[in-house]
Amino acid sequence: MCFEELYLEKSENIYVINFYTNFFRQLAFSTIKLKYLYSSTPDLNNTVFRKSQFSKCKYIYLQHSPVSLTMAYNPKAFDAFDAVQVINTYQFNEMKEIKLNKNLNTKVFKSEYLFVKSKKKSLDKKNDIDLLVAPTWNSGFYKMNCHIILGNLLSKYGINYFLRPHPMSLKKNEITTDILKENKILYNLDSELNLKNYKFLISDWSGIFMEFALISKRKAFLINTPKKILNQNYNDYKKLPIEVEMRNVFAETYETNEIEKLVIELDKKIKLFNESSNFSDEDLMEHIKKVFYTKLI
């Protein structure tokens, strides 16, 4: 069940039903008869995504990002789920605290990050593109003209790249493809993203910087735009969000007035990468082993 077109290989075991209006979406969710429903959409019972009135369906949340479950999500995002997957120690500790504070019976289970696991199994690609620029939404990236500053500098240094706007940035008109075209910024909106195609990554507060570290075993470059905060009470939790505390472990960070410094350092790394057959970061890999429930290969 989905709200957008999915392009999947034909299979007798997969049925895709698209709903295009909120009325039919809520109606479908409220009347389904299933034993289990797996979802990577949070906010069950807080949106049109509602529990069924016609079955005792068990709702299981699967993570679609490695970021914190506190700062990056609405306060009640996981309250209605029967089980929640966690893919790193930060998410596990956050769910334990959420359960305790709200007296929830939610089952919390540790698991490898399925997105990264699937990418590890995909065919190795040549890193034929120097850079992917992938900011999150609601971070001020476009408002502060980071896309224009970056586009000009990357062209100046001859770095080939694609900018990948977050779907929510397009939906909320933070940026448009027309503006990107006007500023001669190369962008990619392909439905499938393979991080193995890219040598390096620039982001801001998107969890993609951790996905890049897990897949490539290299640090990303991050611009310190304003934090993406959907829960203003995240500081009430005992531990800092992973994207805050581990920011300088999984990536190298730069202020918004240091973008040229970032690009100069990136240019050096690209040249070193092109000269080396093994550009993995051993210290980074040790931190990944400590934090994520994953097997490095």
PDB file of C-alpha atoms in Angstrom:
ATOM      1  CA  MET A   1       0.000   0.000   0.000  1.00  0.00           C
ATOM      2  CA  CYS A   2       1.592   3.289  -1.035  1.00  0.00           C
ATOM      3  CA  PHE A   3       0.830   6.916  -1.830  1.00  0.00           C
ATOM      4  CA  GLU A   4       3.209   7.249  -4.794  1.00  0.00           C
ATOM      5  CA  GLU A   5       4.027   5.229  -7.893  1.00  0.00           C
ATOM      6  CA  LEU A   6       6.413   2.359  -7.225  1.00  0.00           C
ATOM      7  CA  TYR A   7       8.392   0.795 -10.023  1.00  0.00           C
ATOM      8  CA  LEU A   8       8.946  -2.817  -8.991  1.00  0.00           C
ATOM      9  CA  GLU A   9       9.786  -5.919 -10.933  1.00  0.00           C
ATOM     10  CA  LYS A  10       6.686  -8.004 -11.562  1.00  0.00           C
ATOM     11  CA  SER A  11       6.161 -10.722  -8.969  1.00  0.00           C
ATOM     12  CA  GLU A  12       3.335 -13.042  -8.058  1.00  0.00           C
ATOM     13  CA  ASN A  13       4.036 -12.327  -4.370  1.00  0.00           C
ATOM     14  CA  ILE A  14       3.906  -8.507  -4.531  1.00  0.00           C
ATOM     15  CA  TYR A  15       0.711  -6.512  -4.849  1.00  0.00           C
ATOM     16  CA  VAL A  16       0.865  -2.719  -5.022  1.00  0.00           C
ATOM     17  CA  ILE A  17      -2.198  -0.563  -4.394  1.00  0.00           C
ATOM     18  CA  ASN A  18      -1.910   3.211  -4.874  1.00  0.00           C
ATOM     19  CA  PHE A  19      -4.168   5.710  -3.085  1.00  0.00           C
ATOM     20  CA  TYR A  20      -4.197   9.299  -4.280  1.00  0.00           C
ATOM     21  CA  THR A  21      -6.531  11.105  -1.839  1.00  0.00           C
ATOM     22  CA  ASN A  22      -6.435  11.300   1.948  1.00  0.00           C
ATOM     23  CA  PHE A  23     -10.051  10.155   2.237  1.00  0.00           C
ATOM     24  CA  PHE A  24      -9.351   6.804   0.583  1.00  0.00           C
ATOM     25  CA  ARG A  25      -5.988   6.496   2.323  1.00  0.00           C
ATOM     26  CA  GLN A  26      -7.539   6.811   5.774  1.00  0.00           C
ATOM     27  CA  LEU A  27     -10.451   4.581   4.756  1.00  0.00           C
ATOM     28  CA  ALA A  28      -8.068   1.884   3.553  1.00  0.00           C
ATOM     29  CA  PHE A  29      -5.967   1.966   6.726  1.00  0.00           C
ATOM     30  CA  SER A  30      -9.024   1.962   8.989  1.00  0.00           C
ATOM     31  CA  THR A  31     -10.612  -1.072   7.329  1.00  0.00           C
ATOM     32  CA  ILE A  32      -7.736  -3.403   6.466  1.00  0.00           C
ATOM     33  CA  LYS A  33      -7.797  -6.971   7.809  1.00  0.00           C
ATOM     34  CA  LEU A  34      -4.239  -8.156   8.408  1.00  0.00           C
ATOM     35  CA  LYS A  35      -2.253  -9.993  11.065  1.00  0.00           C
ATOM     36  CA  TYR A  36       0.830  -7.819  10.652  1.00  0.00           C
ATOM     37  CA  LEU A  37       1.583  -4.491   8.991  1.00  0.00           C
ATOM     38  CA  TYR A  38       5.187  -3.430   8.488  1.00  0.00           C
ATOM     39  CA  SER A  39       5.746   0.278   7.960  1.00  0.00           C
ATOM     40  CA  SER A  40       8.591   2.760   7.584  1.00  0.00           C
ATOM     41  CA  THR A  41       6.081   5.596   8.061  1.00  0.00           C
ATOM     42  CA  PRO A  42       5.912   6.939  11.637  1.00  0.00           C
ATOM     43  CA  ASP A  43       3.067   8.826  13.367  1.00  0.00           C
ATOM     44  CA  LEU A  44       0.590   5.955  13.403  1.00  0.00           C
ATOM     45  CA  ASN A  45      -2.813   7.261  14.592  1.00  0.00           C
ATOM     46  CA  ASN A  46      -1.581  10.874  14.281  1.00  0.00           C
ATOM     47  CA  THR A  47      -2.210  11.197  10.526  1.00  0.00           C
ATOM     48  CA  VAL A  48      -4.324   9.444   7.872  1.00  0.00           C
ATOM     49  CA  PHE A  49      -2.189   6.417   8.762  1.00  0.00           C
ATOM     50  CA  ARG A  50      -4.514   4.905  11.375  1.00  0.00           C
ATOM     51  CA  LYS A  51      -5.003   1.554  13.061  1.00  0.00           C
ATOM     52  CA  SER A  52      -7.623  -0.774  11.629  1.00  0.00           C
ATOM     53  CA  GLN A  53     -11.049  -0.902  13.249  1.00  0.00           C
ATOM     54  CA  PHE A  54     -11.736  -4.361  11.783  1.00  0.00           C
ATOM     55  CA  SER A  55      -8.760  -6.495  12.872  1.00  0.00           C
ATOM     56  CA  LYS A  56      -6.262  -6.947  15.682  1.00  0.00           C
ATOM     57  CA  CYS A  57      -3.407  -6.139  13.349  1.00  0.00           C
ATOM     58  CA  LYS A  58       0.081  -5.838  14.843  1.00  0.00           C
ATOM     59  CA  TYR A  59       1.906  -2.717  13.631  1.00  0.00           C
ATOM     60  CA  ILE A  60       5.675  -3.026  13.257  1.00  0.00           C
ATOM     61  CA  TYR A  61       7.872  -0.032  12.502  1.00  0.00           C
ATOM     62  CA  LEU A  62      10.988  -0.518  10.351  1.00  0.00           C
ATOM     63  CA  GLN A  63      13.602   2.211  10.390  1.00  0.00           C
ATOM     64  CA  HIS A  64      14.112   4.186   7.178  1.00  0.00           C
ATOM     65  CA  SER A  65      16.891   6.322   8.679  1.00  0.00           C
ATOM     66  CA  PRO A  66      19.681   5.929  11.258  1.00  0.00           C
ATOM     67  CA  VAL A  67      18.919   9.294  12.929  1.00  0.00           C
ATOM     68  CA  SER A  68      17.596   9.786  16.456  1.00  0.00           C
ATOM     69  CA  LEU A  69      14.028   8.892  17.368  1.00  0.00           C
ATOM     70  CA  THR A  70      13.751  12.043  19.466  1.00  0.00           C
ATOM     71  CA  MET A  71      14.939  15.197  17.675  1.00  0.00           C
ATOM     72  CA  ALA A  72      14.074  14.136  14.115  1.00  0.00           C
ATOM     73  CA  TYR A  73      10.537  12.844  14.746  1.00  0.00           C
ATOM     74  CA  ASN A  74       7.325  14.173  16.226  1.00  0.00           C
ATOM     75  CA  PRO A  75       6.896  13.475  19.978  1.00  0.00           C
ATOM     76  CA  LYS A  76       4.269  10.739  19.465  1.00  0.00           C
ATOM     77  CA  ALA A  77       5.779   9.243  16.309  1.00  0.00           C
ATOM     78  CA  PHE A  78       6.169   5.686  17.682  1.00  0.00           C
ATOM     79  CA  ASP A  79       3.631   5.527  20.520  1.00  0.00           C
ATOM     80  CA  ALA A  80       0.981   3.501  18.658  1.00  0.00           C
ATOM     81  CA  PHE A  81       3.256   0.800  17.232  1.00  0.00           C
ATOM     82  CA  ASP A  82       3.299  -2.701  18.699  1.00  0.00           C
ATOM     83  CA  ALA A  83       6.968  -3.159  17.829  1.00  0.00           C
ATOM     84  CA  VAL A  84       9.762  -0.826  16.750  1.00  0.00           C
ATOM     85  CA  GLN A  85      12.992  -1.848  15.059  1.00  0.00           C
ATOM     86  CA  VAL A  86      16.191  -0.118  16.232  1.00  0.00           C
ATOM     87  CA  ILE A  87      19.390  -0.199  14.201  1.00  0.00           C
ATOM     88  CA  ASN A  88      21.888   1.425  16.538  1.00  0.00           C
ATOM     89  CA  THR A  89      22.562   1.811  20.260  1.00  0.00           C
ATOM     90  CA  TYR A  90      21.232   5.376  20.281  1.00  0.00           C
ATOM     91  CA  GLN A  91      17.831   4.363  18.932  1.00  0.00           C
ATOM     92  CA  PHE A  92      17.704   1.440  21.369  1.00  0.00           C
ATOM     93  CA  ASN A  93      18.337   3.691  24.389  1.00  0.00           C
ATOM     94  CA  GLU A  94      15.847   6.267  23.105  1.00  0.00           C
ATOM     95  CA  MET A  95      13.087   3.680  22.699  1.00  0.00           C
ATOM     96  CA  LYS A  96      13.755   2.324  26.188  1.00  0.00           C
ATOM     97  CA  GLU A  97      13.344   5.841  27.579  1.00  0.00           C
ATOM     98  CA  ILE A  98      10.248   6.545  25.456  1.00  0.00           C
ATOM     99  CA  LYS A  99       8.655   3.328  26.718  1.00  0.00           C
ATOM    100  CA  LEU A 100       9.489   4.132  30.329  1.00  0.00           C
ATOM    101  CA  ASN A 101       8.306   7.760  30.203  1.00  0.00           C
ATOM    102  CA  LYS A 102       5.011   6.900  28.499  1.00  0.00           C
ATOM    103  CA  ASN A 103       4.409   3.486  30.057  1.00  0.00           C
ATOM    104  CA  LEU A 104       4.196   1.809  26.645  1.00  0.00           C
ATOM    105  CA  ASN A 105       4.171  -1.936  25.960  1.00  0.00           C
ATOM    106  CA  THR A 106       5.989  -1.544  22.662  1.00  0.00           C
ATOM    107  CA  LYS A 107       8.400  -4.338  21.815  1.00  0.00           C
ATOM    108  CA  VAL A 108      11.837  -3.023  20.800  1.00  0.00           C
ATOM    109  CA  PHE A 109      14.002  -5.270  18.656  1.00  0.00           C
ATOM    110  CA  LYS A 110      17.575  -4.808  17.445  1.00  0.00           C
ATOM    111  CA  SER A 111      18.307  -5.444  13.793  1.00  0.00           C
ATOM    112  CA  GLU A 112      20.656  -4.641  10.969  1.00  0.00           C
ATOM    113  CA  TYR A 113      19.650  -1.606   8.921  1.00  0.00           C
ATOM    114  CA  LEU A 114      17.755  -3.167   6.015  1.00  0.00           C
ATOM    115  CA  PHE A 115      18.503  -0.312   3.584  1.00  0.00           C
ATOM    116  CA  VAL A 116      22.243  -0.688   4.025  1.00  0.00           C
ATOM    117  CA  LYS A 117      22.025  -4.495   4.017  1.00  0.00           C
ATOM    118  CA  SER A 118      20.310  -4.418   0.615  1.00  0.00           C
ATOM    119  CA  LYS A 119      22.901  -2.014  -0.791  1.00  0.00           C
ATOM    120  CA  LYS A 120      25.762  -4.211   0.414  1.00  0.00           C
ATOM    121  CA  LYS A 121      24.329  -7.073  -1.614  1.00  0.00           C
ATOM    122  CA  SER A 122      24.032  -4.969  -4.766  1.00  0.00           C
ATOM    123  CA  LEU A 123      26.700  -5.162  -7.423  1.00  0.00           C
ATOM    124  CA  ASP A 124      29.763  -3.052  -6.739  1.00  0.00           C
ATOM    125  CA  LYS A 125      29.812   0.118  -8.774  1.00  0.00           C
ATOM    126  CA  LYS A 126      32.725   2.185  -9.932  1.00  0.00           C
ATOM    127  CA  ASN A 127      32.904   5.482  -8.054  1.00  0.00           C
ATOM    128  CA  ASP A 128      32.548   7.374 -11.316  1.00  0.00           C
ATOM    129  CA  ILE A 129      30.985  10.513  -9.820  1.00  0.00           C
ATOM    130  CA  ASP A 130      33.069  12.660  -7.466  1.00  0.00           C
ATOM    131  CA  LEU A 131      30.293  13.880  -5.243  1.00  0.00           C
ATOM    132  CA  LEU A 132      26.678  13.612  -4.155  1.00  0.00           C
ATOM    133  CA  VAL A 133      25.119  16.652  -2.457  1.00  0.00           C
ATOM    134  CA  ALA A 134      22.115  15.466  -0.427  1.00  0.00           C
ATOM    135  CA  PRO A 135      20.706  17.884   2.170  1.00  0.00           C
ATOM    136  CA  THR A 136      17.668  17.083   4.270  1.00  0.00           C
ATOM    137  CA  TRP A 137      14.528  19.217   4.348  1.00  0.00           C
ATOM    138  CA  ASN A 138      13.627  21.935   6.865  1.00  0.00           C
ATOM    139  CA  SER A 139      17.267  22.742   7.585  1.00  0.00           C
ATOM    140  CA  GLY A 140      17.727  26.130   5.915  1.00  0.00           C
ATOM    141  CA  PHE A 141      20.087  24.715   3.291  1.00  0.00           C
ATOM    142  CA  TYR A 142      18.346  26.418   0.369  1.00  0.00           C
ATOM    143  CA  LYS A 143      17.268  29.509   2.311  1.00  0.00           C
ATOM    144  CA  MET A 144      20.954  30.170   3.051  1.00  0.00           C
ATOM    145  CA  ASN A 145      21.827  29.638  -0.648  1.00  0.00           C
ATOM    146  CA  CYS A 146      24.180  26.759   0.159  1.00  0.00           C
ATOM    147  CA  HIS A 147      23.172  25.107  -3.132  1.00  0.00           C
ATOM    148  CA  ILE A 148      24.262  28.153  -5.155  1.00  0.00           C
ATOM    149  CA  ILE A 149      27.518  28.676  -3.246  1.00  0.00           C
ATOM    150  CA  LEU A 150      28.365  24.986  -3.587  1.00  0.00           C
ATOM    151  CA  GLY A 151      27.402  24.845  -7.264  1.00  0.00           C
ATOM    152  CA  ASN A 152      29.712  27.747  -8.120  1.00  0.00           C
ATOM    153  CA  LEU A 153      32.640  26.359  -6.105  1.00  0.00           C
ATOM    154  CA  LEU A 154      32.297  22.814  -7.403  1.00  0.00           C
ATOM    155  CA  SER A 155      32.329  24.129 -10.969  1.00  0.00           C
ATOM    156  CA  LYS A 156      35.367  26.273 -10.160  1.00  0.00           C
ATOM    157  CA  TYR A 157      37.324  23.254  -8.890  1.00  0.00           C
ATOM    158  CA  GLY A 158      36.139  20.945 -11.664  1.00  0.00           C
ATOM    159  CA  ILE A 159      34.373  18.537  -9.320  1.00  0.00           C
ATOM    160  CA  ASN A 160      31.606  16.535 -10.995  1.00  0.00           C
ATOM    161  CA  TYR A 161      28.538  16.142  -8.824  1.00  0.00           C
ATOM    162  CA  PHE A 162      24.793  15.742  -8.529  1.00  0.00           C
ATOM    163  CA  LEU A 163      22.527  17.490  -6.049  1.00  0.00           C
ATOM    164  CA  ARG A 164      19.695  15.312  -4.798  1.00  0.00           C
ATOM    165  CA  PRO A 165      16.906  17.375  -3.216  1.00  0.00           C
ATOM    166  CA  HIS A 166      14.917  15.675  -0.478  1.00  0.00           C
ATOM    167  CA  PRO A 167      11.368  14.918  -1.729  1.00  0.00           C
ATOM    168  CA  MET A 168       9.954  17.025   1.120  1.00  0.00           C
ATOM    169  CA  SER A 169      12.063  20.001   0.016  1.00  0.00           C
ATOM    170  CA  LEU A 170      10.369  19.827  -3.370  1.00  0.00           C
ATOM    171  CA  LYS A 171       6.942  19.211  -1.873  1.00  0.00           C
ATOM    172  CA  LYS A 172       7.245  22.203   0.482  1.00  0.00           C
ATOM    173  CA  ASN A 173       8.776  24.441  -2.231  1.00  0.00           C
ATOM    174  CA  GLU A 174      12.063  24.921  -0.394  1.00  0.00           C
ATOM    175  CA  ILE A 175      13.572  24.447  -3.850  1.00  0.00           C
ATOM    176  CA  THR A 176      12.309  23.822  -7.376  1.00  0.00           C
ATOM    177  CA  THR A 177      13.914  22.204 -10.382  1.00  0.00           C
ATOM    178  CA  ASP A 178      13.436  25.481 -12.247  1.00  0.00           C
ATOM    179  CA  ILE A 179      15.617  27.309  -9.719  1.00  0.00           C
ATOM    180  CA  LEU A 180      18.251  24.581  -9.961  1.00  0.00           C
ATOM    181  CA  LYS A 181      18.227  24.860 -13.748  1.00  0.00           C
ATOM    182  CA  GLU A 182      18.457  28.659 -13.605  1.00  0.00           C
ATOM    183  CA  ASN A 183      21.575  28.382 -11.448  1.00  0.00           C
ATOM    184  CA  LYS A 184      23.050  25.610 -13.607  1.00  0.00           C
ATOM    185  CA  ILE A 185      23.085  23.183 -10.688  1.00  0.00           C
ATOM    186  CA  LEU A 186      23.233  19.548 -11.748  1.00  0.00           C
ATOM    187  CA  TYR A 187      20.576  17.488  -9.988  1.00  0.00           C
ATOM    188  CA  ASN A 188      19.393  13.900  -9.859  1.00  0.00           C
ATOM    189  CA  LEU A 189      15.833  12.834  -9.019  1.00  0.00           C
ATOM    190  CA  ASP A 190      16.157   9.139  -9.882  1.00  0.00           C
ATOM    191  CA  SER A 191      13.969   6.952  -7.685  1.00  0.00           C
ATOM    192  CA  GLU A 192      16.877   4.591  -6.978  1.00  0.00           C
ATOM    193  CA  LEU A 193      19.957   5.891  -5.165  1.00  0.00           C
ATOM    194  CA  ASN A 194      23.165   3.879  -5.035  1.00  0.00           C
ATOM    195  CA  LEU A 195      25.745   5.537  -2.814  1.00  0.00           C
ATOM    196  CA  LYS A 196      28.415   3.282  -4.276  1.00  0.00           C
ATOM    197  CA  ASN A 197      28.345   5.481  -7.380  1.00  0.00           C
ATOM    198  CA  TYR A 198      29.829   8.400  -5.468  1.00  0.00           C
ATOM    199  CA  LYS A 199      33.298   9.024  -4.081  1.00  0.00           C
ATOM    200  CA  PHE A 200      32.157  11.532  -1.452  1.00  0.00           C
ATOM    201  CA  LEU A 201      29.059  13.079   0.066  1.00  0.00           C
ATOM    202  CA  ILE A 202      28.041  16.540   1.256  1.00  0.00           C
ATOM    203  CA  SER A 203      24.974  16.881   3.459  1.00  0.00           C
ATOM    204  CA  ASP A 204      23.727  18.845   6.467  1.00  0.00           C
ATOM    205  CA  TRP A 205      21.434  17.058   8.977  1.00  0.00           C
ATOM    206  CA  SER A 206      20.317  14.145   6.842  1.00  0.00           C
ATOM    207  CA  GLY A 207      20.911  10.623   8.131  1.00  0.00           C
ATOM    208  CA  ILE A 208      22.418   9.873   4.725  1.00  0.00           C
ATOM    209  CA  PHE A 209      25.848  10.798   6.107  1.00  0.00           C
ATOM    210  CA  MET A 210      25.709   7.717   8.355  1.00  0.00           C
ATOM    211  CA  GLU A 211      24.403   5.544   5.516  1.00  0.00           C
ATOM    212  CA  PHE A 212      27.364   6.739   3.433  1.00  0.00           C
ATOM    213  CA  ALA A 213      29.759   5.801   6.236  1.00  0.00           C
ATOM    214  CA  LEU A 214      28.187   2.345   6.594  1.00  0.00           C
ATOM    215  CA  ILE A 215      28.328   1.632   2.866  1.00  0.00           C
ATOM    216  CA  SER A 216      31.543   3.345   1.739  1.00  0.00           C
ATOM    217  CA  LYS A 217      33.528   3.272   5.026  1.00  0.00           C
ATOM    218  CA  ARG A 218      34.409   6.923   4.367  1.00  0.00           C
ATOM    219  CA  LYS A 219      33.487  10.121   6.168  1.00  0.00           C
ATOM    220  CA  ALA A 220      31.064  12.576   4.612  1.00  0.00           C
ATOM    221  CA  PHE A 221      31.295  16.381   4.677  1.00  0.00           C
ATOM    222  CA  LEU A 222      28.580  18.210   6.627  1.00  0.00           C
ATOM    223  CA  ILE A 223      27.496  21.839   6.593  1.00  0.00           C
ATOM    224  CA  ASN A 224      26.253  23.105   9.953  1.00  0.00           C
ATOM    225  CA  THR A 225      22.971  24.591   8.844  1.00  0.00           C
ATOM    226  CA  PRO A 226      20.296  24.992  11.567  1.00  0.00           C
ATOM    227  CA  LYS A 227      19.301  21.617  13.033  1.00  0.00           C
ATOM    228  CA  LYS A 228      16.250  19.836  11.688  1.00  0.00           C
ATOM    229  CA  ILE A 229      14.137  19.609  14.850  1.00  0.00           C
ATOM    230  CA  LEU A 230      10.645  18.095  14.837  1.00  0.00           C
ATOM    231  CA  ASN A 231      10.541  17.527  18.604  1.00  0.00           C
ATOM    232  CA  GLN A 232      11.471  20.653  20.564  1.00  0.00           C
ATOM    233  CA  ASN A 233      11.718  18.553  23.740  1.00  0.00           C
ATOM    234  CA  TYR A 234      14.558  16.357  22.516  1.00  0.00           C
ATOM    235  CA  ASN A 235      16.897  17.834  25.134  1.00  0.00           C
ATOM    236  CA  ASP A 236      14.727  16.239  27.829  1.00  0.00           C
ATOM    237  CA  TYR A 237      16.191  12.856  26.906  1.00  0.00           C
ATOM    238  CA  LYS A 238      19.282  11.592  28.703  1.00  0.00           C
ATOM    239  CA  LYS A 239      21.445  11.103  25.627  1.00  0.00           C
ATOM    240  CA  LEU A 240      22.209  13.448  22.775  1.00  0.00           C
ATOM    241  CA  PRO A 241      20.836  12.406  19.355  1.00  0.00           C
ATOM    242  CA  ILE A 242      23.260  10.356  17.294  1.00  0.00           C
ATOM    243  CA  GLU A 243      23.357  12.985  14.539  1.00  0.00           C
ATOM    244  CA  VAL A 244      24.594  15.501  17.121  1.00  0.00           C
ATOM    245  CA  GLU A 245      26.953  13.448  19.301  1.00  0.00           C
ATOM    246  CA  MET A 246      28.504  11.374  16.489  1.00  0.00           C
ATOM    247  CA  ARG A 247      28.507  14.143  13.904  1.00  0.00           C
ATOM    248  CA  ASN A 248      32.276  14.651  13.981  1.00  0.00           C
ATOM    249  CA  VAL A 249      32.933  10.916  14.148  1.00  0.00           C
ATOM    250  CA  PHE A 250      31.061   9.870  11.000  1.00  0.00           C
ATOM    251  CA  ALA A 251      31.820  13.094   9.114  1.00  0.00           C
ATOM    252  CA  GLU A 252      33.866  16.282   8.911  1.00  0.00           C
ATOM    253  CA  THR A 253      31.863  19.405   9.706  1.00  0.00           C
ATOM    254  CA  TYR A 254      32.008  22.980   8.420  1.00  0.00           C
ATOM    255  CA  GLU A 255      30.147  26.166   9.256  1.00  0.00           C
ATOM    256  CA  THR A 256      28.036  27.876   6.603  1.00  0.00           C
ATOM    257  CA  ASN A 257      30.770  30.490   6.111  1.00  0.00           C
ATOM    258  CA  GLU A 258      33.376  27.746   5.528  1.00  0.00           C
ATOM    259  CA  ILE A 259      31.928  26.172   2.387  1.00  0.00           C
ATOM    260  CA  GLU A 260      34.937  27.122   0.241  1.00  0.00           C
ATOM    261  CA  LYS A 261      37.224  25.586   2.873  1.00  0.00           C
ATOM    262  CA  LEU A 262      35.097  22.431   2.651  1.00  0.00           C
ATOM    263  CA  VAL A 263      35.391  22.285  -1.142  1.00  0.00           C
ATOM    264  CA  ILE A 264      39.178  22.801  -1.018  1.00  0.00           C
ATOM    265  CA  GLU A 265      39.485  19.876   1.421  1.00  0.00           C
ATOM    266  CA  LEU A 266      37.105  17.812  -0.695  1.00  0.00           C
ATOM    267  CA  ASP A 267      39.224  18.469  -3.786  1.00  0.00           C
ATOM    268  CA  LYS A 268      42.299  17.139  -1.935  1.00  0.00           C
ATOM    269  CA  LYS A 269      40.413  14.020  -0.811  1.00  0.00           C
ATOM    270  CA  ILE A 270      39.180  13.299  -4.334  1.00  0.00           C
ATOM    271  CA  LYS A 271      42.742  13.427  -5.674  1.00  0.00           C
ATOM    272  CA  LEU A 272      43.940  11.098  -2.906  1.00  0.00           C
ATOM    273  CA  PHE A 273      41.012   8.779  -3.563  1.00  0.00           C
ATOM    274  CA  ASN A 274      41.887   8.580  -7.255  1.00  0.00           C
ATOM    275  CA  GLU A 275      45.457   7.587  -6.366  1.00  0.00           C
ATOM    276  CA  SER A 276      44.544   4.952  -3.758  1.00  0.00           C
ATOM    277  CA  SER A 277      43.025   1.494  -4.098  1.00  0.00           C
ATOM    278  CA  ASN A 278      41.893   1.481  -0.443  1.00  0.00           C
ATOM    279  CA  PHE A 279      40.458   4.691   0.987  1.00  0.00           C
ATOM    280  CA  SER A 280      38.518   3.290   3.945  1.00  0.00           C
ATOM    281  CA  ASP A 281      38.794   4.913   7.379  1.00  0.00           C
ATOM    282  CA  GLU A 282      39.822   2.361  10.031  1.00  0.00           C
ATOM    283  CA  ASP A 283      38.877   4.594  12.979  1.00  0.00           C
ATOM    284  CA  LEU A 284      35.452   5.207  11.447  1.00  0.00           C
ATOM    285  CA  MET A 285      34.896   1.474  11.030  1.00  0.00           C
ATOM    286  CA  GLU A 286      35.654   0.851  14.706  1.00  0.00           C
ATOM    287  CA  HIS A 287      33.018   3.396  15.733  1.00  0.00           C
ATOM    288  CA  ILE A 288      30.485   1.838  13.370  1.00  0.00           C
ATOM    289  CA  LYS A 289      31.028  -1.564  14.997  1.00  0.00           C
ATOM    290  CA  LYS A 290      30.380  -0.053  18.439  1.00  0.00           C
ATOM    291  CA  VAL A 291      27.247   1.889  17.497  1.00  0.00           C
ATOM    292  CA  PHE A 292      25.420  -0.012  14.734  1.00  0.00           C
ATOM    293  CA  TYR A 293      23.937  -3.492  14.701  1.00  0.00           C
ATOM    294  CA  THR A 294      25.617  -4.351  11.454  1.00  0.00           C
ATOM    295  CA  LYS A 295      28.298  -6.490   9.854  1.00  0.00           C
ATOM    296  CA  LEU A 296      30.976  -4.617   7.935  1.00  0.00           C
ATOM    297  CA  ILE A 297      32.101  -6.235   4.699  1.00  0.00           C
TER     298      ILE A 297
END
